[in-house]
Amino acid sequence: MDLFFGMSLPEKMRAQRKNGDHCGYASSFTGRFSSKLPWKETLSFGYCDDRDHRSLNMVEDYFLSKLGEDFTQFGYENHKPNLILGTGPHCDPTSLTILHQDDVGGLQVFVDGKWHSIPPCSEAFVVNIGDTFMVPLSNDMYKSCLHRAVVNNETRRKSLAFFLCPKLGKVVTPPNGLLVNNTTNTATPRLYPDFTWRSLLEFTQKHYRADMETLDAFSNWLQYHCSNNTTAN
């Protein structure tokens, strides 16, 4: 990680994320935020544990195909911390996020109307519940976490994140046990429609939604399109 993000911008752009792709290098997502520009760089790549030779080497193959074996470490620019955030307030659309942050800190969560800092611990992971775990998997029993990353003008902050997601075409739905009230033996109302991870991922990529209203907006969008398809058929 240090080697890649220490390279010059032209070198890092060799792995630039293309439109429509979910993997690659990106320097910001300014379309999501209006008041402050996000001050961050990301490098994302996929991994699927299929236990075959190709899957086990896909991370190594990604780096070799994008950057080759001859890249070296370079310096980096400075920025204006008073005008920017590391990552603006958002909820992860994934099921779970497993995060390791360095000793710099900067991760904050929004609870009871206030932002609270999460002290870094080098021997621990931070686990966030995402929108896909909140619904439909738990039918809103567990809440996704609104969080952000703030920056300082002295030290660079680095973090490693693993986003756990269903397979793209998998329909995610709450277990039957969550749809029945055990006390009254009555049905618990469904709060959101079933959907595939592919449909939610494409929605967040196209509309840059990653906030507390993502699921409501996505559900309205999904029901609108389902209704139009039913009418057309």
JSON list of C-alpha atoms in Angstrom, two decimals:
[
{"chain": "A", "resi": 1, "resn": "MET", "atom": "CA", "xyz": [0.00, 0.00, 0.00]},
{"chain": "A", "resi": 2, "resn": "ASP", "atom": "CA", "xyz": [2.80, 2.42, 0.88]},
{"chain": "A", "resi": 3, "resn": "LEU", "atom": "CA", "xyz": [4.56, 1.66, -2.39]},
{"chain": "A", "resi": 4, "resn": "PHE", "atom": "CA", "xyz": [1.51, 2.26, -4.58]},
{"chain": "A", "resi": 5, "resn": "PHE", "atom": "CA", "xyz": [0.22, 5.46, -2.95]},
{"chain": "A", "resi": 6, "resn": "GLY", "atom": "CA", "xyz": [3.74, 6.86, -2.79]},
{"chain": "A", "resi": 7, "resn": "MET", "atom": "CA", "xyz": [4.05, 6.80, -6.58]},
{"chain": "A", "resi": 8, "resn": "SER", "atom": "CA", "xyz": [3.58, 9.84, -8.78]},
{"chain": "A", "resi": 9, "resn": "LEU", "atom": "CA", "xyz": [0.11, 10.56, -10.15]},
{"chain": "A", "resi": 10, "resn": "PRO", "atom": "CA", "xyz": [0.93, 9.51, -13.75]},
{"chain": "A", "resi": 11, "resn": "GLU", "atom": "CA", "xyz": [2.17, 6.16, -12.45]},
{"chain": "A", "resi": 12, "resn": "LYS", "atom": "CA", "xyz": [-0.95, 5.61, -10.34]},
{"chain": "A", "resi": 13, "resn": "MET", "atom": "CA", "xyz": [-3.19, 6.58, -13.28]},
{"chain": "A", "resi": 14, "resn": "ARG", "atom": "CA", "xyz": [-2.01, 3.42, -15.06]},
{"chain": "A", "resi": 15, "resn": "ALA", "atom": "CA", "xyz": [-4.49, 1.63, -12.80]},
{"chain": "A", "resi": 16, "resn": "GLN", "atom": "CA", "xyz": [-7.23, 4.27, -13.20]},
{"chain": "A", "resi": 17, "resn": "ARG", "atom": "CA", "xyz": [-10.79, 3.07, -12.67]},
{"chain": "A", "resi": 18, "resn": "LYS", "atom": "CA", "xyz": [-12.75, 3.22, -15.92]},
{"chain": "A", "resi": 19, "resn": "ASN", "atom": "CA", "xyz": [-16.38, 4.32, -16.20]},
{"chain": "A", "resi": 20, "resn": "GLY", "atom": "CA", "xyz": [-18.66, 1.50, -15.14]},
{"chain": "A", "resi": 21, "resn": "ASP", "atom": "CA", "xyz": [-15.89, -0.42, -13.39]},
{"chain": "A", "resi": 22, "resn": "HIS", "atom": "CA", "xyz": [-15.89, -1.10, -9.65]},
{"chain": "A", "resi": 23, "resn": "CYS", "atom": "CA", "xyz": [-12.16, -1.73, -9.40]},
{"chain": "A", "resi": 24, "resn": "GLY", "atom": "CA", "xyz": [-9.10, 0.40, -9.99]},
{"chain": "A", "resi": 25, "resn": "TYR", "atom": "CA", "xyz": [-7.51, 3.67, -8.84]},
{"chain": "A", "resi": 26, "resn": "ALA", "atom": "CA", "xyz": [-9.62, 6.74, -8.08]},
{"chain": "A", "resi": 27, "resn": "SER", "atom": "CA", "xyz": [-8.62, 10.05, -6.56]},
{"chain": "A", "resi": 28, "resn": "SER", "atom": "CA", "xyz": [-12.05, 11.33, -5.46]},
{"chain": "A", "resi": 29, "resn": "PHE", "atom": "CA", "xyz": [-15.81, 11.09, -5.90]},
{"chain": "A", "resi": 30, "resn": "THR", "atom": "CA", "xyz": [-16.68, 14.78, -5.91]},
{"chain": "A", "resi": 31, "resn": "GLY", "atom": "CA", "xyz": [-20.18, 14.15, -7.24]},
{"chain": "A", "resi": 32, "resn": "ARG", "atom": "CA", "xyz": [-21.31, 12.78, -3.87]},
{"chain": "A", "resi": 33, "resn": "PHE", "atom": "CA", "xyz": [-20.52, 15.88, -1.84]},
{"chain": "A", "resi": 34, "resn": "SER", "atom": "CA", "xyz": [-21.21, 19.57, -2.27]},
{"chain": "A", "resi": 35, "resn": "SER", "atom": "CA", "xyz": [-19.79, 21.54, 0.68]},
{"chain": "A", "resi": 36, "resn": "LYS", "atom": "CA", "xyz": [-16.33, 19.95, 0.89]},
{"chain": "A", "resi": 37, "resn": "LEU", "atom": "CA", "xyz": [-14.22, 18.05, -1.61]},
{"chain": "A", "resi": 38, "resn": "PRO", "atom": "CA", "xyz": [-13.13, 14.55, -0.60]},
{"chain": "A", "resi": 39, "resn": "TRP", "atom": "CA", "xyz": [-9.40, 14.33, 0.01]},
{"chain": "A", "resi": 40, "resn": "LYS", "atom": "CA", "xyz": [-8.65, 10.70, -0.63]},
{"chain": "A", "resi": 41, "resn": "GLU", "atom": "CA", "xyz": [-7.22, 8.17, -2.98]},
{"chain": "A", "resi": 42, "resn": "THR", "atom": "CA", "xyz": [-8.48, 4.62, -3.33]},
{"chain": "A", "resi": 43, "resn": "LEU", "atom": "CA", "xyz": [-7.33, 1.45, -5.04]},
{"chain": "A", "resi": 44, "resn": "SER", "atom": "CA", "xyz": [-10.02, -1.23, -5.24]},
{"chain": "A", "resi": 45, "resn": "PHE", "atom": "CA", "xyz": [-9.91, -4.75, -6.57]},
{"chain": "A", "resi": 46, "resn": "GLY", "atom": "CA", "xyz": [-12.24, -7.72, -6.33]},
{"chain": "A", "resi": 47, "resn": "TYR", "atom": "CA", "xyz": [-11.68, -11.14, -4.83]},
{"chain": "A", "resi": 48, "resn": "CYS", "atom": "CA", "xyz": [-13.92, -14.21, -4.84]},
{"chain": "A", "resi": 49, "resn": "ASP", "atom": "CA", "xyz": [-12.94, -17.26, -2.82]},
{"chain": "A", "resi": 50, "resn": "ASP", "atom": "CA", "xyz": [-13.74, -19.95, -5.38]},
{"chain": "A", "resi": 51, "resn": "ARG", "atom": "CA", "xyz": [-10.80, -22.14, -4.34]},
{"chain": "A", "resi": 52, "resn": "ASP", "atom": "CA", "xyz": [-9.47, -22.46, -7.86]},
{"chain": "A", "resi": 53, "resn": "HIS", "atom": "CA", "xyz": [-6.05, -21.38, -9.14]},
{"chain": "A", "resi": 54, "resn": "ARG", "atom": "CA", "xyz": [-7.35, -18.33, -10.98]},
{"chain": "A", "resi": 55, "resn": "SER", "atom": "CA", "xyz": [-9.17, -16.90, -7.95]},
{"chain": "A", "resi": 56, "resn": "LEU", "atom": "CA", "xyz": [-6.26, -17.45, -5.58]},
{"chain": "A", "resi": 57, "resn": "ASN", "atom": "CA", "xyz": [-3.96, -15.41, -7.84]},
{"chain": "A", "resi": 58, "resn": "MET", "atom": "CA", "xyz": [-6.39, -12.72, -9.00]},
{"chain": "A", "resi": 59, "resn": "VAL", "atom": "CA", "xyz": [-4.98, -10.01, -6.70]},
{"chain": "A", "resi": 60, "resn": "GLU", "atom": "CA", "xyz": [-1.42, -10.65, -7.82]},
{"chain": "A", "resi": 61, "resn": "ASP", "atom": "CA", "xyz": [-2.53, -10.83, -11.46]},
{"chain": "A", "resi": 62, "resn": "TYR", "atom": "CA", "xyz": [-4.36, -7.50, -11.09]},
{"chain": "A", "resi": 63, "resn": "PHE", "atom": "CA", "xyz": [-1.27, -5.63, -9.94]},
{"chain": "A", "resi": 64, "resn": "LEU", "atom": "CA", "xyz": [0.98, -7.22, -12.54]},
{"chain": "A", "resi": 65, "resn": "SER", "atom": "CA", "xyz": [-1.44, -6.52, -15.41]},
{"chain": "A", "resi": 66, "resn": "LYS", "atom": "CA", "xyz": [-2.04, -2.89, -14.40]},
{"chain": "A", "resi": 67, "resn": "LEU", "atom": "CA", "xyz": [1.38, -1.78, -13.18]},
{"chain": "A", "resi": 68, "resn": "GLY", "atom": "CA", "xyz": [3.93, -4.35, -14.26]},
{"chain": "A", "resi": 69, "resn": "GLU", "atom": "CA", "xyz": [7.04, -5.25, -12.31]},
{"chain": "A", "resi": 70, "resn": "ASP", "atom": "CA", "xyz": [9.08, -2.12, -12.89]},
{"chain": "A", "resi": 71, "resn": "PHE", "atom": "CA", "xyz": [7.22, 0.56, -10.89]},
{"chain": "A", "resi": 72, "resn": "THR", "atom": "CA", "xyz": [9.08, 2.43, -8.16]},
{"chain": "A", "resi": 73, "resn": "GLN", "atom": "CA", "xyz": [8.15, 4.71, -5.28]},
{"chain": "A", "resi": 74, "resn": "PHE", "atom": "CA", "xyz": [7.79, 8.45, -5.80]},
{"chain": "A", "resi": 75, "resn": "GLY", "atom": "CA", "xyz": [6.76, 11.45, -3.70]},
{"chain": "A", "resi": 76, "resn": "TYR", "atom": "CA", "xyz": [3.32, 13.01, -3.37]},
{"chain": "A", "resi": 77, "resn": "GLU", "atom": "CA", "xyz": [1.71, 16.47, -3.42]},
{"chain": "A", "resi": 78, "resn": "ASN", "atom": "CA", "xyz": [0.34, 18.41, -0.47]},
{"chain": "A", "resi": 79, "resn": "HIS", "atom": "CA", "xyz": [-3.22, 19.71, -0.24]},
{"chain": "A", "resi": 80, "resn": "LYS", "atom": "CA", "xyz": [-5.49, 22.16, 1.54]},
{"chain": "A", "resi": 81, "resn": "PRO", "atom": "CA", "xyz": [-7.03, 20.41, 4.59]},
{"chain": "A", "resi": 82, "resn": "ASN", "atom": "CA", "xyz": [-9.31, 23.33, 5.50]},
{"chain": "A", "resi": 83, "resn": "LEU", "atom": "CA", "xyz": [-11.25, 22.90, 2.25]},
{"chain": "A", "resi": 84, "resn": "ILE", "atom": "CA", "xyz": [-11.65, 19.16, 2.22]},
{"chain": "A", "resi": 85, "resn": "LEU", "atom": "CA", "xyz": [-12.69, 16.01, 4.06]},
{"chain": "A", "resi": 86, "resn": "GLY", "atom": "CA", "xyz": [-10.94, 12.67, 3.87]},
{"chain": "A", "resi": 87, "resn": "THR", "atom": "CA", "xyz": [-14.22, 10.94, 3.11]},
{"chain": "A", "resi": 88, "resn": "GLY", "atom": "CA", "xyz": [-17.58, 12.66, 3.56]},
{"chain": "A", "resi": 89, "resn": "PRO", "atom": "CA", "xyz": [-20.47, 11.27, 5.65]},
{"chain": "A", "resi": 90, "resn": "HIS", "atom": "CA", "xyz": [-21.83, 8.06, 4.15]},
{"chain": "A", "resi": 91, "resn": "CYS", "atom": "CA", "xyz": [-23.14, 4.58, 4.84]},
{"chain": "A", "resi": 92, "resn": "ASP", "atom": "CA", "xyz": [-21.55, 1.61, 3.11]},
{"chain": "A", "resi": 93, "resn": "PRO", "atom": "CA", "xyz": [-23.95, -0.12, 0.69]},
{"chain": "A", "resi": 94, "resn": "THR", "atom": "CA", "xyz": [-22.22, -3.46, 1.36]},
{"chain": "A", "resi": 95, "resn": "SER", "atom": "CA", "xyz": [-23.14, -6.11, 3.93]},
{"chain": "A", "resi": 96, "resn": "LEU", "atom": "CA", "xyz": [-20.18, -5.66, 6.25]},
{"chain": "A", "resi": 97, "resn": "THR", "atom": "CA", "xyz": [-17.03, -3.56, 6.17]},
{"chain": "A", "resi": 98, "resn": "ILE", "atom": "CA", "xyz": [-13.93, -4.84, 7.98]},
{"chain": "A", "resi": 99, "resn": "LEU", "atom": "CA", "xyz": [-11.52, -1.95, 8.45]},
{"chain": "A", "resi": 100, "resn": "HIS", "atom": "CA", "xyz": [-7.97, -1.62, 9.72]},
{"chain": "A", "resi": 101, "resn": "GLN", "atom": "CA", "xyz": [-6.86, 1.96, 10.34]},
{"chain": "A", "resi": 102, "resn": "ASP", "atom": "CA", "xyz": [-3.35, 3.18, 11.06]},
{"chain": "A", "resi": 103, "resn": "ASP", "atom": "CA", "xyz": [-2.26, 5.10, 14.16]},
{"chain": "A", "resi": 104, "resn": "VAL", "atom": "CA", "xyz": [-3.18, 8.49, 12.66]},
{"chain": "A", "resi": 105, "resn": "GLY", "atom": "CA", "xyz": [-6.90, 8.06, 13.32]},
{"chain": "A", "resi": 106, "resn": "GLY", "atom": "CA", "xyz": [-9.65, 10.16, 11.76]},
{"chain": "A", "resi": 107, "resn": "LEU", "atom": "CA", "xyz": [-12.55, 7.70, 11.58]},
{"chain": "A", "resi": 108, "resn": "GLN", "atom": "CA", "xyz": [-15.76, 9.09, 13.11]},
{"chain": "A", "resi": 109, "resn": "VAL", "atom": "CA", "xyz": [-19.29, 7.71, 13.53]},
{"chain": "A", "resi": 110, "resn": "PHE", "atom": "CA", "xyz": [-22.51, 9.70, 13.93]},
{"chain": "A", "resi": 111, "resn": "VAL", "atom": "CA", "xyz": [-24.46, 8.68, 17.06]},
{"chain": "A", "resi": 112, "resn": "ASP", "atom": "CA", "xyz": [-27.13, 10.62, 18.99]},
{"chain": "A", "resi": 113, "resn": "GLY", "atom": "CA", "xyz": [-26.68, 13.72, 16.86]},
{"chain": "A", "resi": 114, "resn": "LYS", "atom": "CA", "xyz": [-22.91, 13.96, 17.35]},
{"chain": "A", "resi": 115, "resn": "TRP", "atom": "CA", "xyz": [-19.74, 12.81, 15.62]},
{"chain": "A", "resi": 116, "resn": "HIS", "atom": "CA", "xyz": [-17.62, 10.48, 17.78]},
{"chain": "A", "resi": 117, "resn": "SER", "atom": "CA", "xyz": [-14.00, 9.57, 17.01]},
{"chain": "A", "resi": 118, "resn": "ILE", "atom": "CA", "xyz": [-13.01, 5.91, 16.89]},
{"chain": "A", "resi": 119, "resn": "PRO", "atom": "CA", "xyz": [-9.53, 5.60, 18.45]},
{"chain": "A", "resi": 120, "resn": "PRO", "atom": "CA", "xyz": [-7.21, 3.50, 16.28]},
{"chain": "A", "resi": 121, "resn": "CYS", "atom": "CA", "xyz": [-6.01, 0.17, 17.65]},
{"chain": "A", "resi": 122, "resn": "SER", "atom": "CA", "xyz": [-3.35, -1.62, 15.61]},
{"chain": "A", "resi": 123, "resn": "GLU", "atom": "CA", "xyz": [-4.41, -5.03, 16.93]},
{"chain": "A", "resi": 124, "resn": "ALA", "atom": "CA", "xyz": [-8.13, -4.69, 16.19]},
{"chain": "A", "resi": 125, "resn": "PHE", "atom": "CA", "xyz": [-10.51, -4.32, 13.27]},
{"chain": "A", "resi": 126, "resn": "VAL", "atom": "CA", "xyz": [-13.45, -1.95, 13.04]},
{"chain": "A", "resi": 127, "resn": "VAL", "atom": "CA", "xyz": [-16.58, -3.70, 11.71]},
{"chain": "A", "resi": 128, "resn": "ASN", "atom": "CA", "xyz": [-19.34, -1.60, 10.16]},
{"chain": "A", "resi": 129, "resn": "ILE", "atom": "CA", "xyz": [-22.81, -2.85, 9.32]},
{"chain": "A", "resi": 130, "resn": "GLY", "atom": "CA", "xyz": [-23.77, -1.83, 5.79]},
{"chain": "A", "resi": 131, "resn": "ASP", "atom": "CA", "xyz": [-27.08, -1.20, 4.05]},
{"chain": "A", "resi": 132, "resn": "THR", "atom": "CA", "xyz": [-27.30, -4.72, 2.60]},
{"chain": "A", "resi": 133, "resn": "PHE", "atom": "CA", "xyz": [-27.03, -6.22, 6.10]},
{"chain": "A", "resi": 134, "resn": "MET", "atom": "CA", "xyz": [-29.59, -3.78, 7.51]},
{"chain": "A", "resi": 135, "resn": "VAL", "atom": "CA", "xyz": [-32.08, -4.71, 4.81]},
{"chain": "A", "resi": 136, "resn": "PRO", "atom": "CA", "xyz": [-33.19, -7.03, 3.55]},
{"chain": "A", "resi": 137, "resn": "LEU", "atom": "CA", "xyz": [-31.01, -9.44, 5.53]},
{"chain": "A", "resi": 138, "resn": "SER", "atom": "CA", "xyz": [-32.11, -8.19, 8.97]},
{"chain": "A", "resi": 139, "resn": "ASN", "atom": "CA", "xyz": [-35.35, -6.40, 7.96]},
{"chain": "A", "resi": 140, "resn": "ASP", "atom": "CA", "xyz": [-34.07, -3.19, 9.63]},
{"chain": "A", "resi": 141, "resn": "MET", "atom": "CA", "xyz": [-33.23, -4.93, 12.93]},
{"chain": "A", "resi": 142, "resn": "TYR", "atom": "CA", "xyz": [-29.60, -3.84, 12.65]},
{"chain": "A", "resi": 143, "resn": "LYS", "atom": "CA", "xyz": [-28.75, -0.33, 11.48]},
{"chain": "A", "resi": 144, "resn": "SER", "atom": "CA", "xyz": [-26.08, 0.66, 8.99]},
{"chain": "A", "resi": 145, "resn": "CYS", "atom": "CA", "xyz": [-23.49, 3.08, 10.31]},
{"chain": "A", "resi": 146, "resn": "LEU", "atom": "CA", "xyz": [-23.16, 6.70, 9.16]},
{"chain": "A", "resi": 147, "resn": "HIS", "atom": "CA", "xyz": [-19.45, 7.50, 9.27]},
{"chain": "A", "resi": 148, "resn": "ARG", "atom": "CA", "xyz": [-16.76, 9.72, 7.80]},
{"chain": "A", "resi": 149, "resn": "ALA", "atom": "CA", "xyz": [-12.97, 10.15, 7.81]},
{"chain": "A", "resi": 150, "resn": "VAL", "atom": "CA", "xyz": [-11.46, 13.52, 8.71]},
{"chain": "A", "resi": 151, "resn": "VAL", "atom": "CA", "xyz": [-7.96, 14.67, 7.78]},
{"chain": "A", "resi": 152, "resn": "ASN", "atom": "CA", "xyz": [-5.18, 16.73, 9.30]},
{"chain": "A", "resi": 153, "resn": "ASN", "atom": "CA", "xyz": [-2.44, 18.86, 7.75]},
{"chain": "A", "resi": 154, "resn": "GLU", "atom": "CA", "xyz": [0.48, 17.01, 9.32]},
{"chain": "A", "resi": 155, "resn": "THR", "atom": "CA", "xyz": [0.24, 13.27, 8.71]},
{"chain": "A", "resi": 156, "resn": "ARG", "atom": "CA", "xyz": [-1.21, 11.13, 5.93]},
{"chain": "A", "resi": 157, "resn": "ARG", "atom": "CA", "xyz": [-3.84, 8.65, 7.02]},
{"chain": "A", "resi": 158, "resn": "LYS", "atom": "CA", "xyz": [-4.03, 5.17, 5.52]},
{"chain": "A", "resi": 159, "resn": "SER", "atom": "CA", "xyz": [-6.59, 2.45, 6.02]},
{"chain": "A", "resi": 160, "resn": "LEU", "atom": "CA", "xyz": [-7.34, -0.99, 4.60]},
{"chain": "A", "resi": 161, "resn": "ALA", "atom": "CA", "xyz": [-10.96, -1.97, 4.05]},
{"chain": "A", "resi": 162, "resn": "PHE", "atom": "CA", "xyz": [-12.51, -5.30, 3.10]},
{"chain": "A", "resi": 163, "resn": "PHE", "atom": "CA", "xyz": [-16.09, -4.99, 1.83]},
{"chain": "A", "resi": 164, "resn": "LEU", "atom": "CA", "xyz": [-18.12, -8.16, 2.24]},
{"chain": "A", "resi": 165, "resn": "CYS", "atom": "CA", "xyz": [-20.89, -8.44, -0.36]},
{"chain": "A", "resi": 166, "resn": "PRO", "atom": "CA", "xyz": [-23.26, -11.11, -1.69]},
{"chain": "A", "resi": 167, "resn": "LYS", "atom": "CA", "xyz": [-22.67, -12.55, -5.13]},
{"chain": "A", "resi": 168, "resn": "LEU", "atom": "CA", "xyz": [-23.83, -10.13, -7.82]},
{"chain": "A", "resi": 169, "resn": "GLY", "atom": "CA", "xyz": [-26.91, -12.08, -8.88]},
{"chain": "A", "resi": 170, "resn": "LYS", "atom": "CA", "xyz": [-27.89, -13.36, -5.44]},
{"chain": "A", "resi": 171, "resn": "VAL", "atom": "CA", "xyz": [-31.34, -12.28, -4.25]},
{"chain": "A", "resi": 172, "resn": "VAL", "atom": "CA", "xyz": [-30.97, -11.17, -0.62]},
{"chain": "A", "resi": 173, "resn": "THR", "atom": "CA", "xyz": [-34.00, -11.56, 1.62]},
{"chain": "A", "resi": 174, "resn": "PRO", "atom": "CA", "xyz": [-34.58, -11.73, 5.40]},
{"chain": "A", "resi": 175, "resn": "PRO", "atom": "CA", "xyz": [-34.86, -15.16, 7.07]},
{"chain": "A", "resi": 176, "resn": "ASN", "atom": "CA", "xyz": [-38.41, -16.35, 7.70]},
{"chain": "A", "resi": 177, "resn": "GLY", "atom": "CA", "xyz": [-37.81, -16.13, 11.43]},
{"chain": "A", "resi": 178, "resn": "LEU", "atom": "CA", "xyz": [-37.49, -12.35, 11.21]},
{"chain": "A", "resi": 179, "resn": "LEU", "atom": "CA", "xyz": [-40.83, -12.05, 9.45]},
{"chain": "A", "resi": 180, "resn": "VAL", "atom": "CA", "xyz": [-42.87, -13.51, 12.31]},
{"chain": "A", "resi": 181, "resn": "ASN", "atom": "CA", "xyz": [-43.47, -11.97, 15.74]},
{"chain": "A", "resi": 182, "resn": "ASN", "atom": "CA", "xyz": [-42.82, -14.86, 18.12]},
{"chain": "A", "resi": 183, "resn": "THR", "atom": "CA", "xyz": [-44.85, -13.24, 20.91]},
{"chain": "A", "resi": 184, "resn": "THR", "atom": "CA", "xyz": [-48.05, -12.68, 18.95]},
{"chain": "A", "resi": 185, "resn": "ASN", "atom": "CA", "xyz": [-47.37, -15.19, 16.14]},
{"chain": "A", "resi": 186, "resn": "THR", "atom": "CA", "xyz": [-48.23, -12.51, 13.60]},
{"chain": "A", "resi": 187, "resn": "ALA", "atom": "CA", "xyz": [-46.40, -11.54, 10.46]},
{"chain": "A", "resi": 188, "resn": "THR", "atom": "CA", "xyz": [-43.83, -8.77, 10.65]},
{"chain": "A", "resi": 189, "resn": "PRO", "atom": "CA", "xyz": [-44.19, -6.31, 7.77]},
{"chain": "A", "resi": 190, "resn": "ARG", "atom": "CA", "xyz": [-41.50, -6.30, 5.10]},
{"chain": "A", "resi": 191, "resn": "LEU", "atom": "CA", "xyz": [-39.81, -2.89, 5.12]},
{"chain": "A", "resi": 192, "resn": "TYR", "atom": "CA", "xyz": [-37.95, -3.19, 1.82]},
{"chain": "A", "resi": 193, "resn": "PRO", "atom": "CA", "xyz": [-38.34, -5.32, -1.31]},
{"chain": "A", "resi": 194, "resn": "ASP", "atom": "CA", "xyz": [-35.94, -8.11, -2.17]},
{"chain": "A", "resi": 195, "resn": "PHE", "atom": "CA", "xyz": [-33.11, -7.10, -4.47]},
{"chain": "A", "resi": 196, "resn": "THR", "atom": "CA", "xyz": [-29.84, -8.35, -5.88]},
{"chain": "A", "resi": 197, "resn": "TRP", "atom": "CA", "xyz": [-26.49, -6.91, -4.87]},
{"chain": "A", "resi": 198, "resn": "ARG", "atom": "CA", "xyz": [-25.87, -6.10, -8.53]},
{"chain": "A", "resi": 199, "resn": "SER", "atom": "CA", "xyz": [-28.89, -3.78, -8.67]},
{"chain": "A", "resi": 200, "resn": "LEU", "atom": "CA", "xyz": [-27.93, -1.87, -5.49]},
{"chain": "A", "resi": 201, "resn": "LEU", "atom": "CA", "xyz": [-24.28, -1.60, -6.57]},
{"chain": "A", "resi": 202, "resn": "GLU", "atom": "CA", "xyz": [-25.26, -0.22, -9.98]},
{"chain": "A", "resi": 203, "resn": "PHE", "atom": "CA", "xyz": [-27.64, 2.25, -8.33]},
{"chain": "A", "resi": 204, "resn": "THR", "atom": "CA", "xyz": [-24.97, 3.65, -6.01]},
{"chain": "A", "resi": 205, "resn": "GLN", "atom": "CA", "xyz": [-22.46, 3.87, -8.86]},
{"chain": "A", "resi": 206, "resn": "LYS", "atom": "CA", "xyz": [-24.84, 5.65, -11.24]},
{"chain": "A", "resi": 207, "resn": "HIS", "atom": "CA", "xyz": [-26.46, 7.99, -8.72]},
{"chain": "A", "resi": 208, "resn": "TYR", "atom": "CA", "xyz": [-23.56, 8.40, -6.24]},
{"chain": "A", "resi": 209, "resn": "ARG", "atom": "CA", "xyz": [-25.80, 7.66, -3.29]},
{"chain": "A", "resi": 210, "resn": "ALA", "atom": "CA", "xyz": [-24.08, 6.61, -0.07]},
{"chain": "A", "resi": 211, "resn": "ASP", "atom": "CA", "xyz": [-25.94, 8.25, 2.79]},
{"chain": "A", "resi": 212, "resn": "MET", "atom": "CA", "xyz": [-28.77, 7.60, 5.26]},
{"chain": "A", "resi": 213, "resn": "GLU", "atom": "CA", "xyz": [-31.39, 7.91, 2.51]},
{"chain": "A", "resi": 214, "resn": "THR", "atom": "CA", "xyz": [-29.77, 5.51, 0.05]},
{"chain": "A", "resi": 215, "resn": "LEU", "atom": "CA", "xyz": [-32.10, 2.59, 0.71]},
{"chain": "A", "resi": 216, "resn": "ASP", "atom": "CA", "xyz": [-35.26, 4.70, 0.55]},
{"chain": "A", "resi": 217, "resn": "ALA", "atom": "CA", "xyz": [-34.15, 6.21, -2.74]},
{"chain": "A", "resi": 218, "resn": "PHE", "atom": "CA", "xyz": [-33.11, 2.81, -4.06]},
{"chain": "A", "resi": 219, "resn": "SER", "atom": "CA", "xyz": [-36.39, 1.16, -3.02]},
{"chain": "A", "resi": 220, "resn": "ASN", "atom": "CA", "xyz": [-38.43, 3.88, -4.75]},
{"chain": "A", "resi": 221, "resn": "TRP", "atom": "CA", "xyz": [-36.25, 3.53, -7.85]},
{"chain": "A", "resi": 222, "resn": "LEU", "atom": "CA", "xyz": [-36.56, -0.26, -7.80]},
{"chain": "A", "resi": 223, "resn": "GLN", "atom": "CA", "xyz": [-40.33, -0.29, -7.33]},
{"chain": "A", "resi": 224, "resn": "TYR", "atom": "CA", "xyz": [-40.74, 2.30, -10.10]},
{"chain": "A", "resi": 225, "resn": "HIS", "atom": "CA", "xyz": [-38.77, 0.22, -12.58]},
{"chain": "A", "resi": 226, "resn": "CYS", "atom": "CA", "xyz": [-40.46, -3.02, -11.55]},
{"chain": "A", "resi": 227, "resn": "SER", "atom": "CA", "xyz": [-43.85, -1.40, -12.00]},
{"chain": "A", "resi": 228, "resn": "ASN", "atom": "CA", "xyz": [-42.93, -0.09, -15.44]},
{"chain": "A", "resi": 229, "resn": "ASN", "atom": "CA", "xyz": [-41.61, -3.49, -16.52]},
{"chain": "A", "resi": 230, "resn": "THR", "atom": "CA", "xyz": [-44.81, -5.19, -15.33]},
{"chain": "A", "resi": 231, "resn": "THR", "atom": "CA", "xyz": [-46.93, -2.67, -17.22]},
{"chain": "A", "resi": 232, "resn": "ALA", "atom": "CA", "xyz": [-44.86, -3.09, -20.36]},
{"chain": "A", "resi": 233, "resn": "ASN", "atom": "CA", "xyz": [-45.17, -6.87, -20.22]}
]
